[in-house]
XYZ file of C-alpha atoms in Angstrom:
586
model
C -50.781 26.233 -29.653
C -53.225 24.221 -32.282
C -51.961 23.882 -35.758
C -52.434 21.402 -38.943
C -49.287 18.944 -39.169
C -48.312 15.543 -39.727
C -48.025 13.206 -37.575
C -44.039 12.809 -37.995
C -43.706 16.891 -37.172
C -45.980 16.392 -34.147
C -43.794 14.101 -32.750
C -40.560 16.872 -33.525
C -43.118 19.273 -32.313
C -44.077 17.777 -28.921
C -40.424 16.733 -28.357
C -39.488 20.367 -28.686
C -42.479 21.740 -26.429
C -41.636 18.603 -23.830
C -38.034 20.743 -23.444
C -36.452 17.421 -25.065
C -32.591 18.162 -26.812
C -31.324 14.909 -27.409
C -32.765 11.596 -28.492
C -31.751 8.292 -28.650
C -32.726 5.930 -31.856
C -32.271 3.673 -34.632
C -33.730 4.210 -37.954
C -36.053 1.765 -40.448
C -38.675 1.987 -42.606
C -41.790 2.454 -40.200
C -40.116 5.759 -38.792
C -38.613 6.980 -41.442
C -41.430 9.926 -41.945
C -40.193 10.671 -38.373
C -36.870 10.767 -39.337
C -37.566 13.093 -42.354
C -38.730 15.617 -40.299
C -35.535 15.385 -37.655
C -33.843 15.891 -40.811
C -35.723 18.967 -41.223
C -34.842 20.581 -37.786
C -32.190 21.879 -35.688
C -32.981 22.112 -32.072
C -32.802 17.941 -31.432
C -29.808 16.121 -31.363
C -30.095 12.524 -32.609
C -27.617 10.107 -31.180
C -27.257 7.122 -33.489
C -27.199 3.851 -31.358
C -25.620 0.742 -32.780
C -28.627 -1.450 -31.336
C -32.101 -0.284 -29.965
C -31.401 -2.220 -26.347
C -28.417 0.525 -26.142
C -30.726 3.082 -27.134
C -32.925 2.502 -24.161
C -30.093 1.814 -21.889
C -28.530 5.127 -22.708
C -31.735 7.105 -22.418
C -31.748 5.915 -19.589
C -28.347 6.809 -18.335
C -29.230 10.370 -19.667
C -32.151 10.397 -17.398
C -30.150 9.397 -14.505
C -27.953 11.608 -14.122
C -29.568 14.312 -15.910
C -32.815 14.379 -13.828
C -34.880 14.490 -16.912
C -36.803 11.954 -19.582
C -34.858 9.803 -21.474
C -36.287 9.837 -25.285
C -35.432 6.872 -27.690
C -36.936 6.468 -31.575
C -36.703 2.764 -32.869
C -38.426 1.235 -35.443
C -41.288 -1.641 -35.598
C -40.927 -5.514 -35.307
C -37.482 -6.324 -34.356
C -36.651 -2.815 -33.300
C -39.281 -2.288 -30.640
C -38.049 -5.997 -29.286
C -34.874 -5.179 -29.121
C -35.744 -2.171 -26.627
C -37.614 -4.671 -24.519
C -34.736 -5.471 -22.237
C -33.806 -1.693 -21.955
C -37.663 -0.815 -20.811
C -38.131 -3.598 -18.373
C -34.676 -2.575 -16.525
C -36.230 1.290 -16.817
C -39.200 -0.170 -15.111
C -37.345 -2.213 -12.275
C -35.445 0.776 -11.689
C -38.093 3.387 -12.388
C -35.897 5.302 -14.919
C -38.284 8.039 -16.792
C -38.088 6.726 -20.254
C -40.215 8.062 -23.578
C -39.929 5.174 -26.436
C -41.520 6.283 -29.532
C -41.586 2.738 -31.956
C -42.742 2.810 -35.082
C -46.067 0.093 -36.532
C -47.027 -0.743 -39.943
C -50.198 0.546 -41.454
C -52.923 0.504 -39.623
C -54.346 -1.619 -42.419
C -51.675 -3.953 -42.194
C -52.191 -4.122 -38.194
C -52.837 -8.211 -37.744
C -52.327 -9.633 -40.698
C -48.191 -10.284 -40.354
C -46.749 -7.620 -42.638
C -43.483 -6.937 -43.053
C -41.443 -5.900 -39.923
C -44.603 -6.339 -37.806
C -45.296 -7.192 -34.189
C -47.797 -6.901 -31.190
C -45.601 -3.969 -29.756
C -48.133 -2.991 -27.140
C -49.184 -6.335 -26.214
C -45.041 -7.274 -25.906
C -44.916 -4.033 -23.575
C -47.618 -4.213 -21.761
C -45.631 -5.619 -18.832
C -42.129 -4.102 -19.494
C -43.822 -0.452 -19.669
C -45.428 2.057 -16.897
C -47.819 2.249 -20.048
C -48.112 2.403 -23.827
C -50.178 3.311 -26.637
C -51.178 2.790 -29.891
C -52.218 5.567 -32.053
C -54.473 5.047 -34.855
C -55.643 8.301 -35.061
C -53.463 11.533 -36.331
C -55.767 13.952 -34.033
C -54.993 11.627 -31.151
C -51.350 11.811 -31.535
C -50.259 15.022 -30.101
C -52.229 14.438 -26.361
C -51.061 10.883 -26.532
C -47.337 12.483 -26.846
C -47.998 15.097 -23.895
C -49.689 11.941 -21.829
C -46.532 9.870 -22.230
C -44.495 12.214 -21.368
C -46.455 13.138 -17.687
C -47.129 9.525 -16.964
C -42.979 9.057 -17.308
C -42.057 11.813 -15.058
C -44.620 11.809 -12.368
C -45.850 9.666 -10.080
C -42.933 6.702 -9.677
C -40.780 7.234 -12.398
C -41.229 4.931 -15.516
C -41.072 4.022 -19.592
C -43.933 4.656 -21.670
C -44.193 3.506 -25.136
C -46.228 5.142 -28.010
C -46.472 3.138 -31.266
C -47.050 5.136 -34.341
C -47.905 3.398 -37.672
C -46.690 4.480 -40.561
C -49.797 5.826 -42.313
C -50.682 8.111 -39.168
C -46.985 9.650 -39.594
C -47.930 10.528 -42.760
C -51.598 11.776 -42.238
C -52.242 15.553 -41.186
C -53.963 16.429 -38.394
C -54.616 19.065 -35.908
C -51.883 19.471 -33.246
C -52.320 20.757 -29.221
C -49.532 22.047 -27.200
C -49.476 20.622 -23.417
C -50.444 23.766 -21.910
C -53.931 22.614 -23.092
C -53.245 18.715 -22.012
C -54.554 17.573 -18.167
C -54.431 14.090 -17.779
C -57.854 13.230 -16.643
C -57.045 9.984 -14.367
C -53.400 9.540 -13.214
C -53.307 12.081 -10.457
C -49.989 10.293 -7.759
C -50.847 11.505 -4.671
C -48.043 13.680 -3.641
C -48.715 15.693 0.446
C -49.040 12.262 3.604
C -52.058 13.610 5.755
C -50.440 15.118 8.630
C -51.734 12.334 11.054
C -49.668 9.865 9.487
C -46.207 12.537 9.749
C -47.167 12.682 13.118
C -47.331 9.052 13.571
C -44.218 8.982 12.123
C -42.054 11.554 14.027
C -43.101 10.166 17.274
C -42.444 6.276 16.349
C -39.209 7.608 15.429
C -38.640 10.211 18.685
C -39.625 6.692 20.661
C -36.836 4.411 19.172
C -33.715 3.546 20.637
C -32.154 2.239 17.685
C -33.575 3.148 14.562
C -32.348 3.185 11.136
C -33.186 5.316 8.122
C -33.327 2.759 4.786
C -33.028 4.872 1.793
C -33.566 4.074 -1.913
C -33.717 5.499 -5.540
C -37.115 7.323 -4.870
C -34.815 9.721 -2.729
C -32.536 10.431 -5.916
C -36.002 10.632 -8.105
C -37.615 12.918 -6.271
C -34.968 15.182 -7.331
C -32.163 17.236 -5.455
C -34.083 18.470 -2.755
C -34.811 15.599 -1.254
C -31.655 14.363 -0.992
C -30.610 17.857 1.003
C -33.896 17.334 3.361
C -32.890 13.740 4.105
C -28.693 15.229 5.198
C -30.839 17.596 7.568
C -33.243 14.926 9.072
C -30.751 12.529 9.308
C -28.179 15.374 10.991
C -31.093 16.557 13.453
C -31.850 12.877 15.088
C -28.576 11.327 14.853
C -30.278 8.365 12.989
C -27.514 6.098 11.135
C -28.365 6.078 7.338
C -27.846 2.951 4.630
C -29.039 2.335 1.330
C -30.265 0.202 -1.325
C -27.690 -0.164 -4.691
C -29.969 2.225 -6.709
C -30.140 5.073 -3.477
C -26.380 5.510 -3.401
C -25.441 8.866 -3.354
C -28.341 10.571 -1.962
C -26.204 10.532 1.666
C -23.064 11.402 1.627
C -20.339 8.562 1.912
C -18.186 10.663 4.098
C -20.493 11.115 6.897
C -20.589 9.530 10.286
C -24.243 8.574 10.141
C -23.198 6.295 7.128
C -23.299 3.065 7.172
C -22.526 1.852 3.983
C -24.878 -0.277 1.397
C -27.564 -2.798 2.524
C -28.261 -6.266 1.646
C -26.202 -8.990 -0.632
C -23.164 -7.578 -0.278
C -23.575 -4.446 1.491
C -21.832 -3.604 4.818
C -21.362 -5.663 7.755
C -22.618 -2.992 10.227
C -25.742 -2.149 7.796
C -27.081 -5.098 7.753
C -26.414 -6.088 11.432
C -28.077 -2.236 12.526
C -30.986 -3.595 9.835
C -31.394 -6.703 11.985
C -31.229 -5.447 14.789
C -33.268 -2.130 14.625
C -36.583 -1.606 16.499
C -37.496 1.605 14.520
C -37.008 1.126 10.344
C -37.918 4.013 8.045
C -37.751 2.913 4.992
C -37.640 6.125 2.494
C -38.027 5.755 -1.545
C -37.080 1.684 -1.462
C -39.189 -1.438 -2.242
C -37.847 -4.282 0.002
C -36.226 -6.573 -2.789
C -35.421 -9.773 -2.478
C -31.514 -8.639 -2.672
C -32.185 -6.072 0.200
C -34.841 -8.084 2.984
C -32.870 -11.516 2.688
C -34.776 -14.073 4.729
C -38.088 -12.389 4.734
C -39.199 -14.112 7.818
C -36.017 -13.099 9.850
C -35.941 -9.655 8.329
C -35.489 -7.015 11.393
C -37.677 -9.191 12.916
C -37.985 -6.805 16.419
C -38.839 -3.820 14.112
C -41.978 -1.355 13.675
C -41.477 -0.255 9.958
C -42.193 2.974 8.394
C -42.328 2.908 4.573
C -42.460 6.300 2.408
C -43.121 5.630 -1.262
C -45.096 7.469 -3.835
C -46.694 4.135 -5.493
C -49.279 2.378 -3.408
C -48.603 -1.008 -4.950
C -44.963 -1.283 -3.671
C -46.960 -0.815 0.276
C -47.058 -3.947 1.740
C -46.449 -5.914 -1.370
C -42.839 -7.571 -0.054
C -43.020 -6.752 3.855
C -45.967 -6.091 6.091
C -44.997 -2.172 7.524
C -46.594 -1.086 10.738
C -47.077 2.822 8.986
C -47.415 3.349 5.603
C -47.254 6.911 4.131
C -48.202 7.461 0.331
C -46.396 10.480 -1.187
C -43.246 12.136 -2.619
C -39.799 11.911 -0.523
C -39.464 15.403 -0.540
C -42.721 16.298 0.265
C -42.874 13.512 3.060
C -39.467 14.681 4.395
C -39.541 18.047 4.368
C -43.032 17.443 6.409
C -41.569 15.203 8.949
C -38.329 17.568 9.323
C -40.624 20.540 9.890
C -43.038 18.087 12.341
C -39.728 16.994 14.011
C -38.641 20.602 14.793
C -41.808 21.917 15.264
C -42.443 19.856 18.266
C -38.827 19.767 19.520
C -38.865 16.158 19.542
C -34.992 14.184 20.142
C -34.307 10.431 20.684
C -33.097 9.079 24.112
C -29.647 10.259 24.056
C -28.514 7.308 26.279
C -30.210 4.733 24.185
C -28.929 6.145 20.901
C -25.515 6.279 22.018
C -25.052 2.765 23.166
C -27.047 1.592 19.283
C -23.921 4.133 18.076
C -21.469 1.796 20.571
C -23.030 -1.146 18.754
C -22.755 0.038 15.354
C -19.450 1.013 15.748
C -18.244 -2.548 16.888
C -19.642 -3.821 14.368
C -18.142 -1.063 12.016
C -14.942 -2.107 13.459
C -14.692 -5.620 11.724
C -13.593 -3.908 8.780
C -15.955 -6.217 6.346
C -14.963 -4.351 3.136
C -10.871 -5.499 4.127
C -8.650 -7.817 1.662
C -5.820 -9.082 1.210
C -3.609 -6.652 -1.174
C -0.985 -7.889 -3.547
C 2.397 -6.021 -4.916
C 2.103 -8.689 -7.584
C -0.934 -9.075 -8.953
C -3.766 -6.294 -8.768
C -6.720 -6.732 -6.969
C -9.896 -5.309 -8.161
C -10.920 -3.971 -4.393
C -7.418 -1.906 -5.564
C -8.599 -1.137 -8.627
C -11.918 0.623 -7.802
C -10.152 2.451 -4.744
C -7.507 3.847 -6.864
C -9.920 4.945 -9.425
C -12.087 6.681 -7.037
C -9.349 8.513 -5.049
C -7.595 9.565 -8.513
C -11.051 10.735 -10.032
C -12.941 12.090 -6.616
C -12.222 15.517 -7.212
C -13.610 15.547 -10.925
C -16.867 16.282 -12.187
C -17.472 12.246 -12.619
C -20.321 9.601 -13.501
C -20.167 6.204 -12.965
C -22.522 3.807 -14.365
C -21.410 -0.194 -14.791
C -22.195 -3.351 -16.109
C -23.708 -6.217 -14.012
C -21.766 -8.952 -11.880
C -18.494 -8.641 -9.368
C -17.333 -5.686 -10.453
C -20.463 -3.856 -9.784
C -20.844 -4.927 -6.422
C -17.149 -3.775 -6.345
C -17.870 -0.773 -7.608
C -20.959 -0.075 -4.680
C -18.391 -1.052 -2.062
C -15.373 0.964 -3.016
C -16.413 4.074 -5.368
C -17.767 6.786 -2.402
C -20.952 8.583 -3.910
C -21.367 12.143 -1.866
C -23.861 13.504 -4.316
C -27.179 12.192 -5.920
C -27.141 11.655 -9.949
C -23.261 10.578 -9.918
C -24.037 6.697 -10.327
C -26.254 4.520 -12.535
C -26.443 1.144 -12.386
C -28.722 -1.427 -13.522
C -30.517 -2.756 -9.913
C -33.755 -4.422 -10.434
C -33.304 -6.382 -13.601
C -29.246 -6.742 -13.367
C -28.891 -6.273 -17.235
C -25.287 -6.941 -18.756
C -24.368 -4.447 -21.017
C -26.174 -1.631 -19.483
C -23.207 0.098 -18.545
C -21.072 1.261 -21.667
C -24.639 3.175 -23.269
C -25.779 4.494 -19.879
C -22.123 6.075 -19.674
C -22.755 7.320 -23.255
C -26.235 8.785 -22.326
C -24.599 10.605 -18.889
C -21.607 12.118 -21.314
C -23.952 13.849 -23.567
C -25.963 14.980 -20.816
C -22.516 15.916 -19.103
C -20.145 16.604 -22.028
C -17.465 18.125 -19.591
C -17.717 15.247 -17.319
C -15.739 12.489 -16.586
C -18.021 9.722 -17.361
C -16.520 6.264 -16.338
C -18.297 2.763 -16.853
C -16.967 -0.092 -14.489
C -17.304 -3.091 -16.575
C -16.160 -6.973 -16.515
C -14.799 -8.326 -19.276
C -17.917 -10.683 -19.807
C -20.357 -8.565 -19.595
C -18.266 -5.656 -21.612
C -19.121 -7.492 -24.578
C -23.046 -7.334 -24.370
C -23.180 -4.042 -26.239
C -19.884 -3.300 -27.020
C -20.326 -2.223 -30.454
C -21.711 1.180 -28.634
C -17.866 2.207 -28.837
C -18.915 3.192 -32.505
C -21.365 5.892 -30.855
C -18.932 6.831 -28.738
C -16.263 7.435 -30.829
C -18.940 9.065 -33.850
C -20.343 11.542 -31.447
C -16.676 12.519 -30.183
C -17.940 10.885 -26.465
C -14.687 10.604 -24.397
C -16.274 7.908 -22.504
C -14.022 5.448 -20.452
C -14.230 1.739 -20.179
C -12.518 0.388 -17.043
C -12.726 -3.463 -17.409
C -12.180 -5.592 -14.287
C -10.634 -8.350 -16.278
C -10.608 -11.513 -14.614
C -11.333 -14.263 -17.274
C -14.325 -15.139 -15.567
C -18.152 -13.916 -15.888
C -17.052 -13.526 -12.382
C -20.157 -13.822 -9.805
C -20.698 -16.866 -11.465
C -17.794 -17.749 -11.135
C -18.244 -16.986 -7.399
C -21.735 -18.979 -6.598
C -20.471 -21.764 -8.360
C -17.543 -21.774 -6.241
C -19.313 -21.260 -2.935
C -22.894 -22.908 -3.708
C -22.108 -25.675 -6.229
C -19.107 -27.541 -5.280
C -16.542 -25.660 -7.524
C -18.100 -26.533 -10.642
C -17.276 -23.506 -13.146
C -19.595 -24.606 -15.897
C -19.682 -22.278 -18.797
C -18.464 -19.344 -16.494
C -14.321 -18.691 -17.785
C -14.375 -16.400 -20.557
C -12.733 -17.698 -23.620
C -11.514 -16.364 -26.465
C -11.574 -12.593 -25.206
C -10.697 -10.059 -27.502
C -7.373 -8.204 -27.294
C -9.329 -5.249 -25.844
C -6.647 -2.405 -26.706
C -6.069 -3.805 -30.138
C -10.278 -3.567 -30.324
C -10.682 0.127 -28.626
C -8.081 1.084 -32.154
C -10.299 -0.627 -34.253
C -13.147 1.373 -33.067
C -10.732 4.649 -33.294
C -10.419 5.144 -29.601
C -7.476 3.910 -27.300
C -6.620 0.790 -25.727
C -4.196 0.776 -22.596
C -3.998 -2.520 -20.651
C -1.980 -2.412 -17.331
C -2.064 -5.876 -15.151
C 0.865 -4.377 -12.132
C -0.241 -2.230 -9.229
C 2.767 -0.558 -9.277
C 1.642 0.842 -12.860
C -2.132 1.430 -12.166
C -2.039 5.040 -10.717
C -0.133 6.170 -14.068
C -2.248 3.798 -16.350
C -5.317 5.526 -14.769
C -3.995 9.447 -14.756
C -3.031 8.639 -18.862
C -6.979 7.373 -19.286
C -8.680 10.675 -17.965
C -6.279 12.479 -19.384
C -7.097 11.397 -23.079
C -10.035 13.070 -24.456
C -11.246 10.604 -26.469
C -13.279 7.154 -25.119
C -10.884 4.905 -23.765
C -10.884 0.741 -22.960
C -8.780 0.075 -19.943
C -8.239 -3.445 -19.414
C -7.151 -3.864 -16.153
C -6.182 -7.523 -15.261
C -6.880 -8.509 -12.008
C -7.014 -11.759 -9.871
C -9.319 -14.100 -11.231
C -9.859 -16.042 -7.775
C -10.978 -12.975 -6.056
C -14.747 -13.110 -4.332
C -16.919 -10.689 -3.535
C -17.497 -10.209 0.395
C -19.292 -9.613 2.319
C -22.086 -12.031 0.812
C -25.642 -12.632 2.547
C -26.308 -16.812 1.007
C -29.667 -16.474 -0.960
C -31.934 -17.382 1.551
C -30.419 -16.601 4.387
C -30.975 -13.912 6.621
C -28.497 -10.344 7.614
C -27.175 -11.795 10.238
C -25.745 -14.806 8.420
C -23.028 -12.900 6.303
C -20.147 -15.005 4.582
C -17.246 -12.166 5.557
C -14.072 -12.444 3.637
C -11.066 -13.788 5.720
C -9.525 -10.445 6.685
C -12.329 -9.235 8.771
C -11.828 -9.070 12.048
C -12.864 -11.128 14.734
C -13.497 -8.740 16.991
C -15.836 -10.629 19.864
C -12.463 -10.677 22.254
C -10.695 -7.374 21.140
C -12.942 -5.176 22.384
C -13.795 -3.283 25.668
C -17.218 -2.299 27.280
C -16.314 1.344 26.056
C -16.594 0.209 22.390
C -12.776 0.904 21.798
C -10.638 -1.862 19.996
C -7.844 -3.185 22.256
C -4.279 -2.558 20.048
């Protein structure tokens, strides 16, 4: 397809041929030509944001869950820095994320016009890459090019600014059947010495672990089947980072729960105490390794990841294999069965004995209340009254997301979005806007706190605009809560800044909006208070008041290593309870 066009319908254009249906955006003057030919078309839905950070942030839910780009349209100067916190948590979390931003004149470039900023230079390290087009014949390959360097290779934003005058100009447009991006070529197929290395490392381990992360959920659906069936054929145990939840099913056997800051007791004991690691898709962040010189210290590490700077950047891995997890997977699976390889049953049943002691501590207990509800309660009884749903979750950042991990059982990949890498307050509310309209028959739940609720709150007008019966289930405890919590445990009880004054009456706020406020603070009342929010079609804010003293456990100390967990005071002591056969003592 070549055709004369300006550069505001090339952008329409290439959206359309890029299989893109809804956008993101904010409008101002430097994208208004864009807008005027949106205005001019039918096939793309524009969802009005109420701030460009939320526009990123629910692209970027859309992705997500949705498998594809996100696509956001904001303007120049204080738009395109307003998406700079949304693109840098895209890029922590390698979210696939198109940002079109509008630029003055090209004229005007450098000499401070009106509305103007260094949008590439300010992106440069928030972005996978960006552009700036000064040239109308440039623009529609640039478009295809953003688009490819988003989606493949680790995922990733790209930004393309636009000034005004080269919206306006005409020029000659190319489909992407005729674009080929000449040097970004991810290398996707491991050589098939290094699967082999691999297969028989693992084959030769008596108590290995598989470590999985969000490369498994963006290499799309397949990998996440491959990795049930590898896991299922060895009888290796399975954990995961925050963003890799879902990609293993909660309710198997093999699972051991989350990894790292407050992930499982038994994962991060098995972590430590592994001599076979194959790490699948993750990156080894700080939040995940601990202690990085006590980290599995007796372990030969495997590490599968498609971006050959996150290979030995963190932790030093005895066998690294460049590629995509499906690719990798499905090649090791077939290697595996191909050369009827199994692990020493005896040895893998006594690291099974193990795990299962240390699975019997119950590190995820606490203390219930018929008085006041706690939010452990909370998230439980939300997930048990929604598991049978068609549901999203995505949350905001602090205690409540950690709950959230802990509590809400993922059995399928896509179903939960959460900001990892750059823990961004106020993420939560527009990814859960982006994953209803990618989901509109959904059930699309963000777990929020009440501090961090109020980052981008005003998204309830997009919401309620765009008919988006998203729900807001606030973990209310007065506090910005994991403050709250280090301060209490790391600096002598010294809440400084951290109790949240002056909250809003949240159901008097979800009517101003025009959605519905229900506030419930017994358990007695919190299975009916939750069955009346899904029930409402309409987005919801469900302030749900729960003890304000309550900590997160378990909790690995920053600095510290796995096996130096703070566990809350109902898990069990087990050392004395237990026999030789593994079997607690009643």
């Amino acid at each position: 397809m070549s055709k004369q066009m300006t550069g505001a319908e090339m952008v329409i254009q290439a959206f359309a041929d890029q299989g893109v249906e809804h956008i993101f955006g904010y409008p101002g003057g430097a994208v208004l030509p864009i807008y005027d030919a949106l205005f001019h078309q039918n096939h793309i839905e524009h969802i009005l944001v109420r701030h460009e950070q939320a526009a990123v942030h629910s692209a970027e839910g859309y992705a997500r869950s949705s498998g594809k780009v996100g696509v956001v349209l904001v303007t120049s100067g204080p738009g395109a820095t307003n998406a700079v916190t949304g693109l840098t948590d895209a890029l922590m979390d390698s979210i696939p994320i198109v940002c079109i931003t509008g630029q003055v004149a090209t004229h005007l470039i450098g000499n401070d016009a009106f509305q103007e900023c260094d949008t590439v230079g300010i992106t440069r390290p928030c972005t996978k890459h960006n552009y700036l087009v000064r040239d109308v014949n440039d623009l529609a390959r640039t478009l295809h090019e953003a688009f490819y360097v988003a989606q493949n290779g680790r995922p990733g934003p790209v930004v393309v600014d636009i000034p005004k005058d080269v919206q306006f100009a005409t020029g000659t447009y190319v489909g992407r059947e005729n674009i080929q991006h000449k040097t970004y070529r991810p290398k996707l197929d491991a050589e098939a010495p290094q699967i082999a290395a691999a297969v028989e490392m693992l084959a030769g381990a008596k108590r290995p672990i598989f470590y999985t992360g969000g490369g498994v959920i963006n290499s799309g659906p397949e990998a996440s089947r491959i990795l049930r069936e590898l896991a299922r054929i060895t009888g290796v145990p399975v954990t995961s980072t925050l963003m890799g939840l879902g990609a293993f099913p909660a309710a198997n056997r093999q699972w051991l729960g989350m990894l790292g800051m407050h992930g499982t007791y038994e994962a991060n004991m098995a972590m430590h105490g592994c001599d076979v690691m194959v790490c699948i898709g993750a990156r080894f962040d700080d939040r995940i390794t601990g202690r990085l010189d006590a980290f599995a210290p007796g372990s030969k590490k495997i590490h599968i990841d498609i971006d050959p700077s996150s290979i030995n950047k963190n932790v030093k891995v005895d066998l690294p294999i460049i590629g995509d997890c499906t690719r990798v997977l499905a090649d090791m699976l077939a290697a595996w069965k191909a050369r009827d390889l199994s692990i020493d049953k005896g040895a893998l049943d006594a690291w099974w004995t193990q795990i299962d002691r240390w699975r019997g501590r119950n590190c995820l207990a606490y203390r219930h209340s018929d008085e006041i509800i706690k939010p452990q309660y909370a998230i439980e009884r939300l997930y048990n009254l929604t598991k049978d749903r068609d549901v999203y979750i995505s949350t905001e950042v602090g205690q409540h997301q950690m709950w959230a991990a802990q509590f809400f059982r993922f059995e399928e990949p896509n179903r939960w979005m959460t900001s990892g890498g750059l823990g961004t307050m106020g993420y939560g509310l527009p990814a859960a806007i982006g994953a209803q309209k990618a989901h509109p028959d959904a059930l699309c739940i963000d777990i929020a706190g009440e501090a961090s609720i109020l980052m981008n709150m005003q998204e309830m007008s997009t919401a309620v605009q765009f008919d988006l019966p998203v729900k807001i289930f606030i973990l209310n405890n007065k506090y910005m809560g994991m403050v709250r919590q280090w301060q209490e445990l790391l600096h002598g009880g010294r809440y400084s800044h951290s109790y949240s004054e002056a909250l809003p009456d949240f159901v008097k706020l979800a009517d101003a909006y025009g959605g519905v406020g229900i506030r419930c603070d017994k358990p007695s009342d919190l299975d009916a208070a939750i069955e009346e929010m899904i029930a409402i079609k309409r987005p919801v804010i469900f302030d749900c008041i729960v003890d304000q003293q309550e900590n997160c456990f378990p909790m690995i100390p920053s600095g510290r290593a796995h096996n130096e967990m703070i566990l809350g005071d109902m898990a069990v002591d087990l050392d004395e309870a237990i026999t030789d056969e593994g079997k607690m003592l009643v």
